[in-house]
XYZ file of C-alpha atoms in Angstrom:
224
model
C 0.000 0.000 0.000
C 1.185 3.523 -0.745
C 2.236 5.674 2.178
C -0.050 8.646 3.012
C 2.698 11.091 2.035
C 3.137 9.552 -1.386
C 2.275 11.367 -4.583
C -1.091 11.652 -6.291
C -2.234 9.349 -9.082
C -4.756 10.720 -11.601
C -5.979 8.741 -14.593
C -7.862 9.847 -17.697
C -10.349 7.505 -19.345
C -12.866 7.606 -22.184
C -13.554 6.483 -25.718
C -11.686 7.269 -28.900
C -11.368 10.955 -29.777
C -12.491 12.187 -26.362
C -9.488 14.506 -26.029
C -7.685 12.739 -23.211
C -4.162 13.415 -24.484
C -4.848 17.135 -24.867
C -6.366 17.431 -21.422
C -3.591 15.434 -19.752
C -1.071 17.972 -21.046
C -3.221 20.919 -19.988
C -3.678 19.593 -16.471
C 0.025 18.802 -16.194
C 0.895 22.402 -17.050
C -1.578 23.684 -14.478
C -0.375 21.386 -11.723
C 3.263 22.238 -12.334
C 2.505 25.884 -11.609
C 0.067 25.184 -8.778
C 1.590 22.488 -6.601
C 5.337 22.904 -6.971
C 5.760 19.124 -7.034
C 7.025 17.214 -10.080
C 4.383 15.960 -12.496
C 4.887 12.807 -14.553
C 2.820 12.363 -17.724
C 2.475 8.837 -19.050
C 0.092 6.584 -20.963
C -1.229 3.062 -21.360
C -0.497 0.815 -22.948
C 3.032 2.151 -22.756
C 4.947 4.388 -20.396
C 8.064 2.222 -20.222
C 10.236 0.737 -22.979
C 8.868 -2.783 -22.629
C 5.291 -1.551 -22.339
C 5.713 0.643 -25.414
C 6.782 -2.411 -27.408
C 3.634 -4.208 -26.264
C 1.597 -1.122 -27.193
C 2.864 -1.252 -30.766
C 1.831 -4.898 -31.051
C -1.604 -4.333 -29.534
C -2.520 -1.313 -31.621
C -1.365 -3.042 -34.794
C -4.009 -5.680 -34.151
C -1.607 -8.605 -33.888
C -3.400 -9.961 -30.793
C -6.956 -9.446 -32.050
C -7.301 -12.897 -33.684
C -6.493 -14.476 -30.308
C -9.425 -12.808 -28.572
C -10.101 -10.426 -25.702
C -8.389 -12.620 -23.097
C -5.093 -12.584 -24.978
C -5.334 -8.809 -25.325
C -6.114 -8.431 -21.629
C -3.044 -10.500 -20.760
C -0.847 -8.320 -22.957
C -2.292 -5.156 -21.453
C -1.636 -6.621 -18.009
C 1.969 -7.461 -18.889
C 2.508 -3.897 -20.101
C 0.846 -2.521 -16.957
C 3.043 -4.552 -14.630
C 6.200 -3.147 -16.220
C 4.749 0.361 -16.313
C 3.836 0.242 -12.625
C 7.146 -1.213 -11.533
C 9.446 1.013 -13.577
C 7.616 4.354 -13.637
C 4.361 4.804 -11.710
C 5.184 3.333 -8.314
C 8.685 4.894 -8.088
C 7.266 8.317 -9.007
C 4.502 8.058 -6.417
C 7.002 6.949 -3.774
C 9.005 10.113 -4.493
C 5.901 12.223 -3.834
C 5.327 13.121 -7.475
C 1.994 13.531 -9.253
C 1.362 10.953 -11.988
C -1.099 11.691 -14.790
C -1.853 8.620 -16.895
C -3.730 8.551 -20.207
C -5.705 5.316 -19.631
C -5.233 2.719 -16.928
C -7.072 -0.348 -15.596
C -10.557 1.043 -16.326
C -9.769 0.780 -20.026
C -9.237 -2.958 -19.645
C -12.580 -3.184 -17.856
C -14.272 -1.302 -20.688
C -12.447 -2.486 -23.827
C -11.730 -6.141 -23.126
C -14.446 -6.570 -20.514
C -17.700 -4.821 -21.362
C -17.068 -4.195 -25.069
C -14.930 -7.271 -25.734
C -17.106 -9.744 -23.869
C -14.524 -10.937 -21.355
C -15.938 -12.281 -18.086
C -16.023 -9.362 -15.584
C -14.842 -11.659 -12.792
C -11.743 -12.517 -14.817
C -11.030 -8.838 -15.512
C -11.409 -8.084 -11.800
C -9.026 -10.892 -10.879
C -6.402 -9.662 -13.335
C -6.731 -6.133 -11.992
C -6.377 -7.319 -8.404
C -3.154 -9.161 -9.195
C -1.621 -6.522 -11.464
C -2.670 -3.248 -9.849
C -2.830 -4.254 -6.200
C -3.051 -1.185 -3.994
C -1.781 1.231 -6.658
C -5.196 2.592 -7.544
C -5.921 6.076 -8.848
C -6.779 8.807 -6.372
C -8.949 10.375 -9.069
C -10.169 9.118 -12.434
C -11.439 11.661 -14.959
C -13.780 9.971 -17.442
C -14.214 12.055 -20.588
C -17.687 11.275 -21.865
C -18.464 11.770 -25.546
C -20.921 10.465 -28.122
C -18.942 7.754 -29.934
C -19.948 9.031 -33.378
C -18.378 12.394 -32.597
C -15.339 10.767 -31.022
C -14.677 8.569 -34.041
C -15.056 11.570 -36.341
C -12.500 13.451 -34.278
C -10.121 10.484 -34.345
C -10.476 10.177 -38.115
C -9.599 13.855 -38.506
C -6.227 13.579 -36.814
C -4.520 12.935 -40.146
C -2.251 10.168 -38.864
C -1.656 6.715 -40.320
C -5.299 5.659 -40.088
C -7.436 3.898 -37.490
C -5.685 1.642 -35.028
C -6.933 -1.724 -33.776
C -9.659 -0.199 -31.598
C -10.630 2.857 -33.641
C -11.440 0.454 -36.499
C -14.143 -1.322 -34.496
C -17.804 -0.818 -35.420
C -19.922 1.888 -33.824
C -21.734 -0.679 -31.665
C -18.420 -1.562 -29.990
C -17.775 2.093 -29.160
C -21.297 2.528 -27.856
C -20.697 -0.355 -25.441
C -17.443 1.335 -24.434
C -19.225 4.555 -23.567
C -21.832 2.687 -21.558
C -19.075 0.837 -19.707
C -17.193 3.987 -18.757
C -20.393 5.669 -17.592
C -21.200 2.596 -15.492
C -17.750 2.737 -13.886
C -18.279 6.397 -13.019
C -21.679 5.642 -11.498
C -20.369 2.677 -9.492
C -17.352 4.524 -8.033
C -18.336 8.180 -7.574
C -15.739 8.743 -4.847
C -12.940 7.991 -7.311
C -14.441 8.991 -10.652
C -15.595 12.286 -12.141
C -17.606 12.222 -15.371
C -16.584 15.091 -17.663
C -18.610 16.283 -20.674
C -16.037 16.029 -23.456
C -18.362 17.426 -26.145
C -17.611 20.997 -25.035
C -14.792 23.192 -26.319
C -11.332 22.240 -24.979
C -11.187 25.268 -22.656
C -14.522 24.316 -21.090
C -13.412 20.695 -20.679
C -10.199 21.911 -19.061
C -12.191 24.058 -16.628
C -14.417 21.121 -15.675
C -11.372 18.944 -15.065
C -9.728 21.649 -12.983
C -12.892 21.957 -10.901
C -12.953 18.198 -10.315
C -9.316 18.214 -9.197
C -9.940 21.192 -6.939
C -12.871 19.401 -5.309
C -11.140 16.042 -4.840
C -7.433 16.913 -4.502
C -7.271 20.643 -3.700
C -3.674 20.573 -2.465
C -2.472 19.772 -5.975
C -3.585 23.152 -7.303
C -1.967 25.157 -4.513
C -2.919 28.819 -4.702
C -4.550 28.144 -8.087
C -7.330 26.113 -6.433
C -9.307 29.219 -5.608
C -9.991 29.975 -9.270
C -10.430 26.391 -10.413
C -14.102 26.637 -11.278
């Protein structure tokens, strides 16, 4: 278990095109000026050299033919390395860790949307994550049609393994993330990601100010 004086762990979740990466960077900039403590920005799958190699394989679709369980195992392997080499050491040093996706994505993607037994997903999470659970999870909620349109407009190499799934898959994802937020309101904050980026940033800042006010320092007074 983490010591009480350890750093803060904030995760960002949501469907494709919800704007997580943008908002992670915006919050990191705000926290660096507000708290005075180091802020680590990372992502899943990825965040460490071994985990990044697994990310490349997963997003290429190489594991898809083997089913949701195989993907969940690969995500878990990446998460173990990520936790051991980056997240847990940073938290032990008293740093703030902002992570673009974490265990809730496995619950949603391989569990609810992929059809994997929830009890199996829970067991994997218990073994892999242990006590290193987020202090706050910001779930960016967006209509999947809009999110996929945003993702398609990025102009990169084309849809990855998950962006290429049918709309019904992404609808199940949204439902899963909303269910997680409803089931764990003490940890999760549901953020309307359909608004302009500045408005989304303000909503995130307000959620952080309400749940973890010390992170914003003197900036917490104008967080709303």
